[in-house]
Structure formats: structure tokens, C-alpha cells
Tab-separated table of N, CA and C in Angstrom:
chain	number	residue	atom	x	y	z
A	1	MET	N	85.537	48.219	95.586
A	1	MET	CA	85.919	49.091	94.402
A	1	MET	C	85.647	50.615	94.736
A	2	LYS	N	86.153	51.325	93.820
A	2	LYS	CA	86.324	52.448	93.651
A	2	LYS	C	85.632	53.124	92.503
A	3	VAL	N	84.727	54.298	92.613
A	3	VAL	CA	84.134	54.621	91.645
A	3	VAL	C	84.595	56.241	91.502
A	4	LEU	N	85.027	56.272	89.959
A	4	LEU	CA	85.197	57.641	89.807
A	4	LEU	C	84.444	58.254	88.488
A	5	ILE	N	84.186	59.515	88.433
A	5	ILE	CA	83.466	59.855	87.696
A	5	ILE	C	83.831	61.392	87.175
A	6	ASP	N	83.819	61.535	86.016
A	6	ASP	CA	84.360	62.614	85.364
A	6	ASP	C	83.139	63.530	85.029
A	7	GLN	N	82.861	64.624	85.755
A	7	GLN	CA	81.815	65.315	85.209
A	7	GLN	C	82.152	66.154	84.261
A	8	ASP	N	82.781	66.167	83.610
A	8	ASP	CA	83.258	67.000	82.071
A	8	ASP	C	82.747	66.361	80.959
A	9	LYS	N	82.854	65.065	81.043
A	9	LYS	CA	82.464	64.111	80.055
A	9	LYS	C	81.058	63.880	80.295
A	10	CYS	N	80.362	63.799	81.266
A	10	CYS	CA	79.011	63.806	81.499
A	10	CYS	C	78.023	64.374	80.736
A	11	VAL	N	76.957	63.724	79.781
A	11	VAL	CA	76.144	64.200	79.095
A	11	VAL	C	74.715	64.580	79.737
A	12	GLY	N	74.635	63.858	81.024
A	12	GLY	CA	73.147	64.027	81.568
A	12	GLY	C	72.203	63.128	81.309
A	13	ALA	N	72.643	62.034	80.735
A	13	ALA	CA	71.680	61.030	80.287
A	13	ALA	C	70.839	60.346	81.210
A	14	GLY	N	71.582	60.030	82.514
A	14	GLY	CA	70.684	59.586	83.892
A	14	GLY	C	70.805	58.073	83.725
A	15	GLN	N	71.327	57.430	82.863
A	15	GLN	CA	71.547	55.880	82.783
A	15	GLN	C	71.979	55.253	83.956
A	16	CYS	N	72.943	55.997	84.313
A	16	CYS	CA	73.491	55.589	85.575
A	16	CYS	C	72.728	55.712	86.980
A	17	VAL	N	71.941	56.703	87.213
A	17	VAL	CA	70.910	56.842	88.277
A	17	VAL	C	69.886	55.399	88.013
A	18	LEU	N	69.442	55.322	87.020
A	18	LEU	CA	68.310	54.006	86.620
A	18	LEU	C	68.835	52.752	87.208
A	19	ALA	N	70.568	53.051	86.755
A	19	ALA	CA	71.210	51.471	87.508
A	19	ALA	C	71.466	51.159	88.396
A	20	ALA	N	71.740	52.224	89.331
A	20	ALA	CA	72.339	51.981	90.424
A	20	ALA	C	72.068	53.762	91.164
A	21	PRO	N	70.635	53.656	91.885
A	21	PRO	CA	70.189	55.002	92.177
A	21	PRO	C	70.977	55.058	93.549
A	22	ASP	N	71.596	53.959	94.302
A	22	ASP	CA	72.407	54.403	95.687
A	22	ASP	C	73.311	54.945	95.524
A	23	VAL	N	74.321	54.603	94.321
A	23	VAL	CA	75.642	55.200	94.143
A	23	VAL	C	75.471	56.346	93.532
A	24	PHE	N	74.558	56.980	92.411
A	24	PHE	CA	74.516	57.853	91.473
A	24	PHE	C	73.442	58.906	91.568
A	25	ASP	N	73.879	60.162	91.536
A	25	ASP	CA	72.278	60.975	91.470
A	25	ASP	C	72.933	62.110	90.275
A	26	GLN	N	72.054	63.119	89.890
A	26	GLN	CA	72.213	63.980	89.476
A	26	GLN	C	71.737	65.328	89.774
A	27	ARG	N	72.801	66.255	89.107
A	27	ARG	CA	72.480	67.584	89.744
A	27	ARG	C	71.017	67.929	89.043
A	28	ASP	N	70.302	68.680	89.781
A	28	ASP	CA	68.808	69.575	89.310
A	28	ASP	C	69.162	70.247	88.327
A	29	GLU	N	70.012	71.286	88.247
A	29	GLU	CA	70.263	72.079	87.482
A	29	GLU	C	70.653	72.082	86.114
A	30	ASP	N	71.587	70.602	85.674
A	30	ASP	CA	71.938	70.481	84.653
A	30	ASP	C	71.883	68.746	84.380
A	31	GLY	N	71.599	68.018	84.948
A	31	GLY	CA	71.463	66.832	85.006
A	31	GLY	C	73.122	66.087	85.204
A	32	ILE	N	74.036	66.610	85.643
A	32	ILE	CA	75.343	66.025	85.547
A	32	ILE	C	75.427	65.107	86.891
A	33	VAL	N	75.858	64.098	86.581
A	33	VAL	CA	76.254	63.110	87.485
A	33	VAL	C	76.972	63.394	88.797
A	34	VAL	N	75.885	62.913	89.739
A	34	VAL	CA	76.845	63.427	91.306
A	34	VAL	C	76.893	61.864	91.902
A	35	LEU	N	78.245	61.771	92.401
A	35	LEU	CA	78.437	60.494	93.080
A	35	LEU	C	77.939	60.190	94.533
A	36	LEU	N	77.363	59.357	95.096
A	36	LEU	CA	76.897	59.301	96.233
A	36	LEU	C	77.704	58.572	97.296
A	37	GLN	N	78.437	57.565	96.607
A	37	GLN	CA	79.330	56.286	97.159
A	37	GLN	C	80.491	56.344	96.315
A	38	GLU	N	81.568	56.446	97.042
A	38	GLU	CA	82.798	56.534	96.122
A	38	GLU	C	83.280	55.080	96.395
A	39	TYR	N	82.976	54.212	97.469
A	39	TYR	CA	82.908	53.099	97.631
A	39	TYR	C	82.061	52.265	98.067
A	40	PRO	N	81.026	51.822	96.904
A	40	PRO	CA	79.815	51.089	97.304
A	40	PRO	C	79.927	49.753	97.951
A	41	PRO	N	78.973	49.321	98.672
A	41	PRO	CA	78.948	48.148	99.244
A	41	PRO	C	79.110	46.964	98.346
A	42	ALA	N	79.701	46.002	98.377
A	42	ALA	CA	79.727	44.620	97.616
A	42	ALA	C	78.457	44.046	96.884
A	43	GLU	N	77.627	44.657	97.637
A	43	GLU	CA	75.816	44.060	97.032
A	43	GLU	C	75.434	44.765	95.782
A	44	LEU	N	76.163	46.234	95.807
A	44	LEU	CA	76.104	47.059	94.706
A	44	LEU	C	76.555	47.257	93.448
A	45	HIS	N	77.765	46.225	93.464
A	45	HIS	CA	78.864	46.059	92.632
A	45	HIS	C	78.413	46.161	90.943
A	46	GLU	N	77.427	44.857	91.256
A	46	GLU	CA	77.085	44.650	89.447
A	46	GLU	C	76.144	45.717	89.234
A	47	ASP	N	75.609	46.442	89.893
A	47	ASP	CA	74.833	47.602	89.659
A	47	ASP	C	75.681	48.791	89.175
A	48	VAL	N	76.667	48.678	89.589
A	48	VAL	CA	77.790	49.900	89.416
A	48	VAL	C	78.399	49.493	87.963
A	49	ARG	N	78.640	48.318	88.080
A	49	ARG	CA	79.460	48.036	86.610
A	49	ARG	C	78.174	47.993	85.548
A	50	GLN	N	77.267	47.783	85.638
A	50	GLN	CA	76.193	47.999	84.834
A	50	GLN	C	76.348	49.628	84.155
A	51	ALA	N	76.078	50.483	85.235
A	51	ALA	CA	76.064	51.794	85.004
A	51	ALA	C	77.105	52.089	84.353
A	52	ALA	N	78.242	51.907	84.681
A	52	ALA	CA	79.287	51.902	83.509
A	52	ALA	C	79.323	51.607	82.178
A	53	ARG	N	78.886	50.565	82.017
A	53	ARG	CA	78.571	49.863	80.734
A	53	ARG	C	77.657	50.396	79.882
A	54	ILE	N	76.420	51.227	80.212
A	54	ILE	CA	75.518	51.909	79.556
A	54	ILE	C	75.899	53.350	79.534
A	55	CYS	N	76.924	53.899	80.212
A	55	CYS	CA	76.962	55.260	80.427
A	55	CYS	C	77.542	55.600	78.619
A	56	PRO	N	76.853	56.319	78.325
A	56	PRO	CA	76.645	56.995	76.814
A	56	PRO	C	78.284	57.783	76.791
A	57	ALA	N	78.455	58.654	77.912
A	57	ALA	CA	79.671	59.348	77.312
A	57	ALA	C	81.153	58.888	78.291
A	58	LEU	N	80.830	57.432	78.499
A	58	LEU	CA	82.128	56.496	79.423
A	58	LEU	C	82.344	57.435	80.214
A	59	ALA	N	81.648	58.275	81.118
A	59	ALA	CA	82.045	59.244	82.582
A	59	ALA	C	82.133	58.816	83.473
A	60	ILE	N	82.110	56.845	83.628
A	60	ILE	CA	82.391	56.228	84.792
A	60	ILE	C	83.392	55.701	84.688
A	61	GLU	N	84.234	55.614	85.715
A	61	GLU	CA	85.213	54.463	85.588
A	61	GLU	C	85.613	53.818	86.805
A	62	LEU	N	85.702	52.321	87.012
A	62	LEU	CA	86.011	51.619	88.167
A	62	LEU	C	87.428	51.042	88.143
A	63	ASP	N	87.819	51.060	89.687
A	63	ASP	CA	88.980	50.702	90.091
A	63	ASP	C	88.482	49.438	90.840
A	64	GLU	N	88.945	48.089	90.350
A	64	GLU	CA	88.466	47.162	91.065
A	64	GLU	C	89.540	46.463	91.997
A	65	ALA	N	91.027	47.066	91.937
A	65	ALA	CA	92.044	46.652	92.435
A	65	ALA	C	91.875	46.296	94.084
């Protein structure tokens, strides 16, 4: 799985950090998402999928090819 984020879409809600804190973080100054792991390990995939589903800005894209 490859994780792609669009910082321009991000609204800083922080739902991704709550769902998958090992993969996502937020910038201190504005709360915009920061990707910690572009290729997260398999044991985190379901958390990452959940983060993508609940993102209010649809700023997370997953490539599972």
C-alpha cells in the first residue's frame, strides 16, 4: 500500500492522526497533515483505510496495487 496526501485539500481536522498515528501527523503551525510513512506495514493498513474513509476533506488517497 502506498499512501498519498494532498496538503492543499487538508483542512486540519486531525481525524487521520487519531485513526493512524504511526502514519499521519499534523504540522504544529496550522494542523495540516504530514505523512510519516508512505509505505506503512501491513499491520497498519486497516487503520490507514479508516483514516482515508473518515477524512472530511478527502485528502488521503490509497494505492493498493
